[in-house]
PDB file of C-alpha atoms in Angstrom:
ATOM      1  CA  MET A   1     -10.913 166.418 -28.447  1.00  0.00           C
ATOM      2  CA  GLY A   2     -12.436 170.509 -29.355  1.00  0.00           C
ATOM      3  CA  CYS A   3     -15.404 171.414 -29.962  1.00  0.00           C
ATOM      4  CA  GLY A   4     -15.662 170.136 -33.740  1.00  0.00           C
ATOM      5  CA  LYS A   5     -14.621 174.080 -35.212  1.00  0.00           C
ATOM      6  CA  TYR A   6     -11.339 173.935 -33.950  1.00  0.00           C
ATOM      7  CA  ASP A   7      -9.636 170.966 -32.758  1.00  0.00           C
ATOM      8  CA  ASN A   8      -7.138 170.356 -29.447  1.00  0.00           C
ATOM      9  CA  ASN A   9      -4.416 171.282 -31.954  1.00  0.00           C
ATOM     10  CA  LEU A  10      -4.942 175.004 -31.703  1.00  0.00           C
ATOM     11  CA  ILE A  11      -5.201 174.944 -28.222  1.00  0.00           C
ATOM     12  CA  ASN A  12      -1.796 173.677 -28.194  1.00  0.00           C
ATOM     13  CA  LEU A  13      -0.590 176.301 -30.622  1.00  0.00           C
ATOM     14  CA  TYR A  14      -1.783 178.782 -28.229  1.00  0.00           C
ATOM     15  CA  ILE A  15      -0.482 177.768 -25.498  1.00  0.00           C
ATOM     16  CA  ASP A  16       3.221 177.873 -26.940  1.00  0.00           C
ATOM     17  CA  GLY A  17       2.241 181.488 -28.447  1.00  0.00           C
ATOM     18  CA  GLU A  18       2.634 180.025 -31.953  1.00  0.00           C
ATOM     19  CA  LEU A  19      -0.395 181.242 -32.641  1.00  0.00           C
ATOM     20  CA  ASP A  20      -0.770 184.820 -34.536  1.00  0.00           C
ATOM     21  CA  GLY A  21      -1.893 187.255 -37.358  1.00  0.00           C
ATOM     22  CA  PRO A  22      -5.719 187.030 -37.626  1.00  0.00           C
ATOM     23  CA  GLY A  23      -5.744 183.079 -36.739  1.00  0.00           C
ATOM     24  CA  ALA A  24      -5.131 184.165 -33.552  1.00  0.00           C
ATOM     25  CA  GLU A  25      -7.958 186.682 -32.962  1.00  0.00           C
ATOM     26  CA  GLU A  26     -10.451 184.689 -34.122  1.00  0.00           C
ATOM     27  CA  PHE A  27      -9.934 181.679 -31.761  1.00  0.00           C
ATOM     28  CA  CYS A  28      -9.722 184.234 -28.595  1.00  0.00           C
ATOM     29  CA  LYS A  29     -12.979 185.434 -30.272  1.00  0.00           C
ATOM     30  CA  HIS A  30     -13.864 181.811 -30.541  1.00  0.00           C
ATOM     31  CA  LEU A  31     -13.017 181.370 -26.814  1.00  0.00           C
ATOM     32  CA  GLU A  32     -15.091 183.653 -25.382  1.00  0.00           C
ATOM     33  CA  SER A  33     -17.716 181.622 -26.790  1.00  0.00           C
ATOM     34  CA  CYS A  34     -17.428 178.261 -26.885  1.00  0.00           C
ATOM     35  CA  GLY A  35     -17.720 176.797 -23.212  1.00  0.00           C
ATOM     36  CA  VAL A  36     -16.178 173.753 -24.400  1.00  0.00           C
ATOM     37  CA  CYS A  37     -12.632 174.841 -25.858  1.00  0.00           C
ATOM     38  CA  ARG A  38     -12.181 177.311 -22.778  1.00  0.00           C
ATOM     39  CA  GLY A  39     -12.982 174.009 -20.342  1.00  0.00           C
ATOM     40  CA  GLU A  40     -10.094 172.138 -22.274  1.00  0.00           C
ATOM     41  CA  LEU A  41      -7.841 174.851 -22.255  1.00  0.00           C
ATOM     42  CA  LYS A  42      -8.976 175.316 -18.332  1.00  0.00           C
ATOM     43  CA  GLU A  43      -8.033 171.752 -18.041  1.00  0.00           C
ATOM     44  CA  LEU A  44      -4.286 171.645 -19.770  1.00  0.00           C
ATOM     45  CA  GLU A  45      -3.197 174.864 -18.413  1.00  0.00           C
ATOM     46  CA  SER A  46      -3.736 173.167 -14.850  1.00  0.00           C
ATOM     47  CA  ALA A  47      -2.722 170.154 -15.342  1.00  0.00           C
ATOM     48  CA  LEU A  48       0.804 171.753 -16.784  1.00  0.00           C
ATOM     49  CA  SER A  49       1.019 174.071 -14.029  1.00  0.00           C
ATOM     50  CA  GLY A  50       0.237 170.521 -11.666  1.00  0.00           C
ATOM     51  CA  ILE A  51       3.506 169.302 -13.215  1.00  0.00           C
ATOM     52  CA  LYS A  52       5.360 172.500 -12.756  1.00  0.00           C
ATOM     53  CA  LYS A  53       4.653 172.865  -9.257  1.00  0.00           C
ATOM     54  CA  ALA A  54       6.478 170.171  -7.742  1.00  0.00           C
ATOM     55  CA  VAL A  55       9.376 171.130  -5.319  1.00  0.00           C
ATOM     56  CA  LEU A  56      11.751 168.304  -5.710  1.00  0.00           C
ATOM     57  CA  PRO A  57      14.136 167.336  -2.758  1.00  0.00           C
ATOM     58  CA  PRO A  58      17.749 168.172  -3.481  1.00  0.00           C
ATOM     59  CA  ALA A  59      19.920 165.737  -5.073  1.00  0.00           C
ATOM     60  CA  PRO A  60      21.484 163.610  -2.149  1.00  0.00           C
ATOM     61  CA  GLU A  61      25.187 163.977  -1.804  1.00  0.00           C
ATOM     62  CA  ASN A  62      26.130 160.777  -2.079  1.00  0.00           C
ATOM     63  CA  ILE A  63      25.723 160.717  -6.017  1.00  0.00           C
ATOM     64  CA  ARG A  64      28.579 162.797  -5.985  1.00  0.00           C
ATOM     65  CA  ARG A  65      30.700 160.782  -3.887  1.00  0.00           C
ATOM     66  CA  ARG A  66      29.890 157.986  -5.961  1.00  0.00           C
ATOM     67  CA  VAL A  67      30.705 159.686  -9.410  1.00  0.00           C
ATOM     68  CA  MET A  68      33.904 160.821  -8.309  1.00  0.00           C
ATOM     69  CA  GLU A  69      35.019 157.565  -6.213  1.00  0.00           C
ATOM     70  CA  LYS A  70      34.847 155.226  -9.675  1.00  0.00           C
ATOM     71  CA  LEU A  71      36.186 158.315 -11.698  1.00  0.00           C
ATOM     72  CA  ALA A  72      39.116 158.373  -8.969  1.00  0.00           C
ATOM     73  CA  ARG A  73      39.319 154.409  -9.410  1.00  0.00           C
ATOM     74  CA  VAL A  74      39.246 154.200 -13.193  1.00  0.00           C
ATOM     75  CA  ARG A  75      41.965 157.214 -13.322  1.00  0.00           C
ATOM     76  CA  LYS A  76      44.160 154.372 -10.815  1.00  0.00           C
ATOM     77  CA  THR A  77      43.151 152.005 -12.890  1.00  0.00           C
ATOM     78  CA  ALA A  78      43.889 153.894 -16.350  1.00  0.00           C
ATOM     79  CA  ARG A  79      47.287 154.760 -15.048  1.00  0.00           C
ATOM     80  CA  THR A  80      48.505 151.428 -14.138  1.00  0.00           C
ATOM     81  CA  LEU A  81      47.498 150.414 -17.145  1.00  0.00           C
ATOM     82  CA  TYR A  82      49.605 153.312 -18.768  1.00  0.00           C
ATOM     83  CA  LEU A  83      52.650 151.466 -16.857  1.00  0.00           C
ATOM     84  CA  LEU A  84      51.888 147.963 -17.621  1.00  0.00           C
ATOM     85  CA  VAL A  85      51.377 148.482 -21.612  1.00  0.00           C
ATOM     86  CA  PRO A  86      54.688 149.436 -22.126  1.00  0.00           C
ATOM     87  CA  ALA A  87      55.981 146.387 -19.942  1.00  0.00           C
ATOM     88  CA  ALA A  88      53.715 143.952 -21.558  1.00  0.00           C
ATOM     89  CA  ALA A  89      54.565 145.232 -24.320  1.00  0.00           C
ATOM     90  CA  ALA A  90      58.585 144.833 -24.360  1.00  0.00           C
ATOM     91  CA  ALA A  91      58.043 140.865 -22.574  1.00  0.00           C
ATOM     92  CA  ALA A  92      56.281 140.270 -26.012  1.00  0.00           C
ATOM     93  CA  VAL A  93      58.867 140.934 -28.044  1.00  0.00           C
ATOM     94  CA  LEU A  94      61.020 139.158 -26.427  1.00  0.00           C
ATOM     95  CA  LEU A  95      59.113 136.082 -26.319  1.00  0.00           C
ATOM     96  CA  ALA A  96      58.581 136.649 -29.706  1.00  0.00           C
ATOM     97  CA  SER A  97      62.504 137.121 -30.122  1.00  0.00           C
ATOM     98  CA  TYR A  98      63.000 133.806 -28.429  1.00  0.00           C
ATOM     99  CA  ILE A  99      60.359 131.912 -30.172  1.00  0.00           C
ATOM    100  CA  SER A 100      61.739 133.079 -33.572  1.00  0.00           C
ATOM    101  CA  LEU A 101      65.190 132.254 -33.079  1.00  0.00           C
ATOM    102  CA  ASN A 102      64.483 128.682 -31.799  1.00  0.00           C
ATOM    103  CA  ARG A 103      62.588 127.788 -35.046  1.00  0.00           C
ATOM    104  CA  THR A 104      66.025 128.496 -36.745  1.00  0.00           C
ATOM    105  CA  LYS A 105      67.020 125.059 -35.144  1.00  0.00           C
ATOM    106  CA  PRO A 106      64.061 122.776 -36.423  1.00  0.00           C
ATOM    107  CA  GLY A 107      65.510 119.746 -34.618  1.00  0.00           C
ATOM    108  CA  HIS A 108      66.525 121.489 -31.068  1.00  0.00           C
ATOM    109  CA  VAL A 109      62.486 120.771 -29.371  1.00  0.00           C
ATOM    110  CA  THR A 110      62.315 117.407 -31.315  1.00  0.00           C
ATOM    111  CA  ASP A 111      65.356 115.791 -29.585  1.00  0.00           C
ATOM    112  CA  TYR A 112      64.719 117.051 -26.163  1.00  0.00           C
ATOM    113  CA  VAL A 113      61.116 115.793 -26.089  1.00  0.00           C
ATOM    114  CA  ASN A 114      62.630 112.090 -27.786  1.00  0.00           C
ATOM    115  CA  THR A 115      65.515 112.515 -24.324  1.00  0.00           C
ATOM    116  CA  GLN A 116      62.670 112.923 -22.290  1.00  0.00           C
ATOM    117  CA  ILE A 117      61.019 109.780 -23.634  1.00  0.00           C
ATOM    118  CA  ASN A 118      63.892 107.481 -23.805  1.00  0.00           C
ATOM    119  CA  TYR A 119      64.762 108.566 -20.349  1.00  0.00           C
ATOM    120  CA  LEU A 120      60.832 107.278 -18.894  1.00  0.00           C
ATOM    121  CA  TYR A 121      61.432 104.001 -21.495  1.00  0.00           C
ATOM    122  CA  GLY A 122      64.573 103.214 -19.595  1.00  0.00           C
ATOM    123  CA  GLU A 123      64.079 104.160 -16.337  1.00  0.00           C
ATOM    124  CA  SER A 124      60.283 102.929 -15.420  1.00  0.00           C
ATOM    125  CA  LEU A 125      58.907 100.800 -18.810  1.00  0.00           C
ATOM    126  CA  VAL A 126      61.521  98.393 -19.325  1.00  0.00           C
ATOM    127  CA  ASP A 127      60.702  95.485 -17.033  1.00  0.00           C
ATOM    128  CA  VAL A 128      56.611  95.973 -17.954  1.00  0.00           C
ATOM    129  CA  TYR A 129      56.206  93.268 -20.210  1.00  0.00           C
ATOM    130  CA  ALA A 130      58.825  90.685 -18.618  1.00  0.00           C
ATOM    131  CA  ASP A 131      56.991  90.327 -15.457  1.00  0.00           C
ATOM    132  CA  ASP A 132      53.276  89.187 -15.449  1.00  0.00           C
ATOM    133  CA  ASP A 133      52.737  90.160 -11.784  1.00  0.00           C
ATOM    134  CA  LYS A 134      53.379  93.681 -12.553  1.00  0.00           C
ATOM    135  CA  ASP A 135      50.493  95.917 -12.995  1.00  0.00           C
ATOM    136  CA  ASN A 136      49.559  96.249 -16.912  1.00  0.00           C
ATOM    137  CA  THR A 137      47.320  99.017 -16.918  1.00  0.00           C
ATOM    138  CA  VAL A 138      47.938 102.778 -17.111  1.00  0.00           C
ATOM    139  CA  ILE A 139      47.719 103.172 -13.416  1.00  0.00           C
ATOM    140  CA  GLY A 140      50.621 100.494 -13.379  1.00  0.00           C
ATOM    141  CA  LEU A 141      52.658 102.060 -16.240  1.00  0.00           C
ATOM    142  CA  ILE A 142      52.176 105.511 -14.593  1.00  0.00           C
ATOM    143  CA  LEU A 143      53.219 104.044 -11.282  1.00  0.00           C
ATOM    144  CA  GLY A 144      56.087 102.425 -13.176  1.00  0.00           C
ATOM    145  CA  GLY A 145      55.791  99.067 -11.687  1.00  0.00           C
ATOM    146  CA  GLU A 146      56.667 100.358  -7.917  1.00  0.00           C
ATOM    147  CA  ASP A 147      54.241  97.916  -5.407  1.00  0.00           C
ATOM    148  CA  ILE A 148      51.769  99.725  -3.862  1.00  0.00           C
TER     149      ILE A 148
ATOM    150  CA  MET B   1      24.857 178.433 -14.817  1.00  0.00           C
ATOM    151  CA  PRO B   2      26.900 177.105 -18.020  1.00  0.00           C
ATOM    152  CA  VAL B   3      30.495 176.136 -17.861  1.00  0.00           C
ATOM    153  CA  PRO B   4      33.021 178.159 -19.420  1.00  0.00           C
ATOM    154  CA  ASP B   5      34.585 175.972 -22.298  1.00  0.00           C
ATOM    155  CA  ARG B   6      37.733 176.298 -20.406  1.00  0.00           C
ATOM    156  CA  THR B   7      36.383 173.769 -17.551  1.00  0.00           C
ATOM    157  CA  VAL B   8      35.003 171.564 -20.377  1.00  0.00           C
ATOM    158  CA  LEU B   9      38.761 171.245 -22.441  1.00  0.00           C
ATOM    159  CA  ASP B  10      40.015 170.709 -18.766  1.00  0.00           C
ATOM    160  CA  ALA B  11      37.679 167.808 -17.937  1.00  0.00           C
ATOM    161  CA  GLN B  12      38.535 166.674 -21.895  1.00  0.00           C
ATOM    162  CA  ARG B  13      41.904 166.509 -20.376  1.00  0.00           C
ATOM    163  CA  GLY B  14      41.029 164.268 -17.040  1.00  0.00           C
ATOM    164  CA  ASP B  15      41.123 166.969 -14.717  1.00  0.00           C
ATOM    165  CA  LEU B  16      39.114 165.571 -12.028  1.00  0.00           C
ATOM    166  CA  GLU B  17      39.001 169.723 -10.521  1.00  0.00           C
ATOM    167  CA  ALA B  18      36.668 170.450 -13.538  1.00  0.00           C
ATOM    168  CA  MET B  19      34.721 167.389 -13.923  1.00  0.00           C
ATOM    169  CA  GLY B  20      33.743 168.763 -10.318  1.00  0.00           C
ATOM    170  CA  GLN B  21      32.375 172.166 -11.292  1.00  0.00           C
ATOM    171  CA  ILE B  22      30.770 170.285 -14.207  1.00  0.00           C
ATOM    172  CA  TYR B  23      28.831 167.652 -11.817  1.00  0.00           C
ATOM    173  CA  SER B  24      27.854 170.700  -9.201  1.00  0.00           C
ATOM    174  CA  ALA B  25      26.664 173.046 -12.702  1.00  0.00           C
ATOM    175  CA  TYR B  26      24.478 170.408 -14.060  1.00  0.00           C
ATOM    176  CA  ILE B  27      23.809 168.550 -10.796  1.00  0.00           C
ATOM    177  CA  ASP B  28      19.851 169.695 -10.593  1.00  0.00           C
ATOM    178  CA  LEU B  29      19.469 169.282 -14.265  1.00  0.00           C
ATOM    179  CA  VAL B  30      20.173 165.557 -14.156  1.00  0.00           C
ATOM    180  CA  TRP B  31      18.394 165.231 -11.142  1.00  0.00           C
ATOM    181  CA  ASN B  32      15.383 166.825 -11.575  1.00  0.00           C
ATOM    182  CA  ILE B  33      15.479 164.803 -15.090  1.00  0.00           C
ATOM    183  CA  SER B  34      16.135 161.554 -13.390  1.00  0.00           C
ATOM    184  CA  LEU B  35      13.827 162.007 -10.455  1.00  0.00           C
ATOM    185  CA  LYS B  36      10.824 162.743 -12.493  1.00  0.00           C
ATOM    186  CA  MET B  37      11.414 160.317 -14.924  1.00  0.00           C
ATOM    187  CA  THR B  38      12.099 156.970 -12.676  1.00  0.00           C
ATOM    188  CA  LEU B  39       9.475 158.635 -10.319  1.00  0.00           C
ATOM    189  CA  ASN B  40      11.613 156.672  -7.298  1.00  0.00           C
ATOM    190  CA  ARG B  41      14.293 158.059  -5.480  1.00  0.00           C
ATOM    191  CA  THR B  42      16.595 155.233  -5.279  1.00  0.00           C
ATOM    192  CA  HIS B  43      16.365 154.622  -9.379  1.00  0.00           C
ATOM    193  CA  ALA B  44      16.883 158.286  -9.377  1.00  0.00           C
ATOM    194  CA  GLU B  45      20.176 157.953  -7.498  1.00  0.00           C
ATOM    195  CA  GLU B  46      21.482 155.146  -9.571  1.00  0.00           C
ATOM    196  CA  ALA B  47      20.528 156.724 -12.929  1.00  0.00           C
ATOM    197  CA  ALA B  48      21.791 160.235 -12.090  1.00  0.00           C
ATOM    198  CA  SER B  49      25.560 158.532 -11.238  1.00  0.00           C
ATOM    199  CA  GLU B  50      24.932 156.518 -14.717  1.00  0.00           C
ATOM    200  CA  VAL B  51      24.314 160.156 -16.090  1.00  0.00           C
ATOM    201  CA  PHE B  52      27.599 161.562 -14.652  1.00  0.00           C
ATOM    202  CA  LEU B  53      29.798 158.859 -15.340  1.00  0.00           C
ATOM    203  CA  ARG B  54      28.756 158.648 -19.101  1.00  0.00           C
ATOM    204  CA  ILE B  55      29.546 162.197 -19.861  1.00  0.00           C
ATOM    205  CA  PHE B  56      32.697 161.984 -18.407  1.00  0.00           C
ATOM    206  CA  ARG B  57      33.598 158.647 -20.200  1.00  0.00           C
ATOM    207  CA  LYS B  58      32.596 160.467 -23.097  1.00  0.00           C
ATOM    208  CA  ILE B  59      33.230 164.319 -22.399  1.00  0.00           C
ATOM    209  CA  SER B  60      36.516 163.610 -24.957  1.00  0.00           C
ATOM    210  CA  LYS B  61      34.307 163.061 -27.973  1.00  0.00           C
ATOM    211  CA  PHE B  62      32.599 166.683 -27.190  1.00  0.00           C
ATOM    212  CA  LYS B  63      33.260 168.761 -30.295  1.00  0.00           C
ATOM    213  CA  PHE B  64      31.817 172.175 -29.254  1.00  0.00           C
ATOM    214  CA  ARG B  65      29.172 171.608 -32.375  1.00  0.00           C
ATOM    215  CA  SER B  66      26.516 172.347 -29.991  1.00  0.00           C
ATOM    216  CA  SER B  67      25.769 174.030 -26.534  1.00  0.00           C
ATOM    217  CA  PHE B  68      27.526 171.613 -24.001  1.00  0.00           C
ATOM    218  CA  LYS B  69      24.053 172.013 -21.815  1.00  0.00           C
ATOM    219  CA  THR B  70      22.169 170.362 -25.016  1.00  0.00           C
ATOM    220  CA  TRP B  71      25.013 167.964 -25.068  1.00  0.00           C
ATOM    221  CA  VAL B  72      24.759 167.270 -21.609  1.00  0.00           C
ATOM    222  CA  TYR B  73      20.515 166.866 -21.996  1.00  0.00           C
ATOM    223  CA  ARG B  74      21.006 164.869 -24.729  1.00  0.00           C
ATOM    224  CA  LEU B  75      23.387 162.445 -22.771  1.00  0.00           C
ATOM    225  CA  THR B  76      20.550 162.375 -19.547  1.00  0.00           C
ATOM    226  CA  VAL B  77      17.816 161.730 -21.839  1.00  0.00           C
ATOM    227  CA  ASN B  78      19.169 158.599 -23.547  1.00  0.00           C
ATOM    228  CA  THR B  79      21.064 157.292 -20.381  1.00  0.00           C
ATOM    229  CA  VAL B  80      17.822 157.692 -17.959  1.00  0.00           C
ATOM    230  CA  ILE B  81      15.784 156.167 -20.232  1.00  0.00           C
ATOM    231  CA  ASN B  82      18.563 153.126 -21.118  1.00  0.00           C
ATOM    232  CA  TYR B  83      18.272 152.738 -17.537  1.00  0.00           C
ATOM    233  CA  ILE B  84      14.167 152.410 -17.167  1.00  0.00           C
ATOM    234  CA  GLU B  85      14.285 149.966 -19.918  1.00  0.00           C
ATOM    235  CA  LYS B  86      17.262 148.136 -18.298  1.00  0.00           C
ATOM    236  CA  GLU B  87      15.408 147.779 -14.882  1.00  0.00           C
ATOM    237  CA  LYS B  88      12.156 146.791 -16.755  1.00  0.00           C
ATOM    238  CA  ARG B  89      14.012 144.099 -18.176  1.00  0.00           C
ATOM    239  CA  ARG B  90      15.639 143.003 -14.756  1.00  0.00           C
ATOM    240  CA  LYS B  91      11.857 143.380 -13.551  1.00  0.00           C
ATOM    241  CA  THR B  92      13.071 145.517 -10.729  1.00  0.00           C
ATOM    242  CA  TRP B  93      11.209 148.903 -11.412  1.00  0.00           C
ATOM    243  CA  TYR B  94       8.209 149.854  -9.946  1.00  0.00           C
ATOM    244  CA  ILE B  95       6.602 153.134  -9.150  1.00  0.00           C
ATOM    245  CA  ASP B  96       5.379 153.211  -5.727  1.00  0.00           C
ATOM    246  CA  GLU B  97       2.338 154.990  -4.936  1.00  0.00           C
ATOM    247  CA  GLU B  98       3.365 155.729  -1.132  1.00  0.00           C
ATOM    248  CA  ARG B  99       7.234 156.834  -1.940  1.00  0.00           C
ATOM    249  CA  LEU B 100       5.255 159.163  -4.389  1.00  0.00           C
ATOM    250  CA  GLU B 101       3.528 160.619  -2.495  1.00  0.00           C
ATOM    251  CA  ARG B 102       6.094 161.634   0.380  1.00  0.00           C
ATOM    252  CA  GLU B 103       8.645 162.115  -2.680  1.00  0.00           C
ATOM    253  CA  TYR B 104       6.395 164.576  -4.487  1.00  0.00           C
ATOM    254  CA  GLY B 105       4.659 165.688  -1.495  1.00  0.00           C
ATOM    255  CA  VAL B 106       4.771 169.702  -2.065  1.00  0.00           C
ATOM    256  CA  PRO B 107       6.001 170.749   1.239  1.00  0.00           C
ATOM    257  CA  ALA B 108       5.189 174.297   1.637  1.00  0.00           C
ATOM    258  CA  ALA B 109       2.069 174.047   4.011  1.00  0.00           C
ATOM    259  CA  GLN B 110      -0.481 176.585   2.386  1.00  0.00           C
ATOM    260  CA  GLU B 111      -0.619 174.368  -0.485  1.00  0.00           C
ATOM    261  CA  ASP B 112      -3.822 173.248  -1.120  1.00  0.00           C
ATOM    262  CA  PRO B 113      -3.587 169.551   0.233  1.00  0.00           C
ATOM    263  CA  ALA B 114      -5.487 168.687  -3.150  1.00  0.00           C
ATOM    264  CA  GLU B 115      -2.575 169.790  -5.517  1.00  0.00           C
ATOM    265  CA  LYS B 116      -0.116 167.568  -2.735  1.00  0.00           C
ATOM    266  CA  ASP B 117       1.403 164.977  -4.717  1.00  0.00           C
ATOM    267  CA  MET B 118      -0.499 166.112  -8.164  1.00  0.00           C
ATOM    268  CA  CYS B 119       2.588 166.237 -10.082  1.00  0.00           C
ATOM    269  CA  GLY B 120       4.513 162.827  -9.589  1.00  0.00           C
ATOM    270  CA  LYS B 121       0.892 161.116  -9.891  1.00  0.00           C
ATOM    271  CA  LEU B 122      -0.075 163.001 -13.352  1.00  0.00           C
ATOM    272  CA  LEU B 123       3.302 162.217 -14.434  1.00  0.00           C
ATOM    273  CA  ALA B 124       3.393 158.442 -13.672  1.00  0.00           C
ATOM    274  CA  GLY B 125       0.181 158.450 -15.759  1.00  0.00           C
ATOM    275  CA  LEU B 126       2.175 158.844 -18.778  1.00  0.00           C
ATOM    276  CA  ARG B 127       3.927 157.215 -21.350  1.00  0.00           C
ATOM    277  CA  GLN B 128       7.847 157.098 -21.080  1.00  0.00           C
ATOM    278  CA  ARG B 129       8.297 158.458 -23.981  1.00  0.00           C
ATOM    279  CA  GLU B 130       5.624 161.512 -23.636  1.00  0.00           C
ATOM    280  CA  ARG B 131       7.112 161.915 -19.832  1.00  0.00           C
ATOM    281  CA  MET B 132      10.509 163.003 -20.852  1.00  0.00           C
ATOM    282  CA  LEU B 133       8.872 165.138 -23.804  1.00  0.00           C
ATOM    283  CA  LEU B 134       6.694 167.125 -21.136  1.00  0.00           C
ATOM    284  CA  ILE B 135       9.809 167.417 -18.845  1.00  0.00           C
ATOM    285  CA  LEU B 136      11.709 168.983 -21.087  1.00  0.00           C
ATOM    286  CA  ARG B 137       9.317 171.300 -22.912  1.00  0.00           C
ATOM    287  CA  GLU B 138       7.594 172.349 -19.479  1.00  0.00           C
ATOM    288  CA  ILE B 139       9.276 172.220 -16.501  1.00  0.00           C
ATOM    289  CA  GLU B 140      12.850 172.832 -18.086  1.00  0.00           C
ATOM    290  CA  GLY B 141      11.486 175.095 -20.628  1.00  0.00           C
ATOM    291  CA  MET B 142      13.750 173.872 -23.588  1.00  0.00           C
ATOM    292  CA  SER B 143      12.635 174.845 -27.190  1.00  0.00           C
ATOM    293  CA  TYR B 144      11.349 172.672 -29.479  1.00  0.00           C
ATOM    294  CA  CYS B 145      15.052 172.793 -31.576  1.00  0.00           C
ATOM    295  CA  ASP B 146      16.252 171.384 -28.816  1.00  0.00           C
ATOM    296  CA  ILE B 147      14.612 168.788 -27.668  1.00  0.00           C
ATOM    297  CA  ALA B 148      14.209 167.600 -31.161  1.00  0.00           C
ATOM    298  CA  GLU B 149      18.127 167.767 -30.774  1.00  0.00           C
ATOM    299  CA  ALA B 150      18.618 166.333 -26.782  1.00  0.00           C
ATOM    300  CA  ALA B 151      16.046 163.772 -27.892  1.00  0.00           C
ATOM    301  CA  GLY B 152      17.314 162.680 -31.079  1.00  0.00           C
ATOM    302  CA  MET B 153      13.641 163.573 -32.935  1.00  0.00           C
ATOM    303  CA  SER B 154      12.810 165.699 -35.778  1.00  0.00           C
ATOM    304  CA  ILE B 155      11.267 168.670 -35.046  1.00  0.00           C
ATOM    305  CA  GLY B 156       7.603 167.707 -36.295  1.00  0.00           C
ATOM    306  CA  ALA B 157       7.796 164.667 -34.255  1.00  0.00           C
ATOM    307  CA  VAL B 158       8.250 166.607 -30.946  1.00  0.00           C
ATOM    308  CA  LYS B 159       5.856 168.856 -31.777  1.00  0.00           C
ATOM    309  CA  THR B 160       3.369 165.919 -32.367  1.00  0.00           C
ATOM    310  CA  GLY B 161       5.005 163.855 -29.340  1.00  0.00           C
ATOM    311  CA  ILE B 162       4.286 167.208 -27.322  1.00  0.00           C
ATOM    312  CA  TYR B 163       0.523 167.608 -28.505  1.00  0.00           C
ATOM    313  CA  ARG B 164       0.099 163.962 -27.557  1.00  0.00           C
ATOM    314  CA  ALA B 165       1.488 164.178 -24.197  1.00  0.00           C
ATOM    315  CA  ARG B 166      -0.652 167.180 -22.687  1.00  0.00           C
ATOM    316  CA  GLU B 167      -3.762 165.238 -24.127  1.00  0.00           C
ATOM    317  CA  SER B 168      -2.906 162.334 -22.098  1.00  0.00           C
ATOM    318  CA  LEU B 169      -1.915 164.567 -19.155  1.00  0.00           C
ATOM    319  CA  ARG B 170      -4.652 166.577 -19.760  1.00  0.00           C
ATOM    320  CA  ARG B 171      -6.937 163.357 -19.417  1.00  0.00           C
ATOM    321  CA  ALA B 172      -5.144 162.102 -16.566  1.00  0.00           C
ATOM    322  CA  TYR B 173      -5.974 166.159 -14.836  1.00  0.00           C
ATOM    323  CA  LYS B 174      -9.704 165.718 -15.500  1.00  0.00           C
ATOM    324  CA  SER B 175      -9.557 161.615 -14.165  1.00  0.00           C
ATOM    325  CA  MET B 176      -7.839 163.174 -11.288  1.00  0.00           C
ATOM    326  CA  GLU B 177     -10.465 165.720 -10.920  1.00  0.00           C
ATOM    327  CA  ALA B 178     -13.622 163.349 -11.168  1.00  0.00           C
TER     328      ALA B 178
END
């Protein structure tokens, strides 16, 4: 942590070459006489050269392959979407038009549902209450009183 | 070597060949940072892939206000730090001492064996932010100003961070020597 006269920040500035003028001269003179600062400077320089020295293995080729394959895939999906989006939009417009046209006939859907319900009553449920032997449970109603 | 603006513009338009050129120009930079930050080959490969995918996903947002290289540095720093954080949350994060030795071993026969593997061990002893700052300053040789831009920090914070990182590094070196 420095010798007391100078702290390590000066050593940092010295390493970065940011110490200039009379301050630099004074610090250089101090380094000649101060074993603590000289020792710390040497340790730091050796440590920094230690992390610079490593020879790294080259980047594996599979990174390029992985990246380029993914890009090609994304591009293909984007193209598909590019084609699908107008089609989906057209379908949505058609559906919206159909719904809005049908809304102009308020009784249309209700009439249709009522017809279907009446049909069911007529075919399947009409005799349920007349015959005590028949199954009156929900399952029975659904099965329409058929023997099982 | 920096890529011409023309190549960046082509990549912004989705030209795969231009993207390939950008990849070739910056793979060493991205790989060095990824490997030295993660200290693990498998993690470095995944992190480097994520960096490039992010670069190409965001390239249309690059407005030529800074140099493209600084922009690549910024994305690399952020993506690799995010990758490490994500892996730590998933608890798949580890620094394998034996692999570290194999992967960081200085291969040249004339090297002092005592110096073999020093880089990996010294870097492994640092905090993540300290490691990143030292890699950018000491290995990539960036200016404080460029580091500030790449790391999204003020110049003052970068200087303080590098000062502290150097102190940690010096202490780690001293304890290795002892």
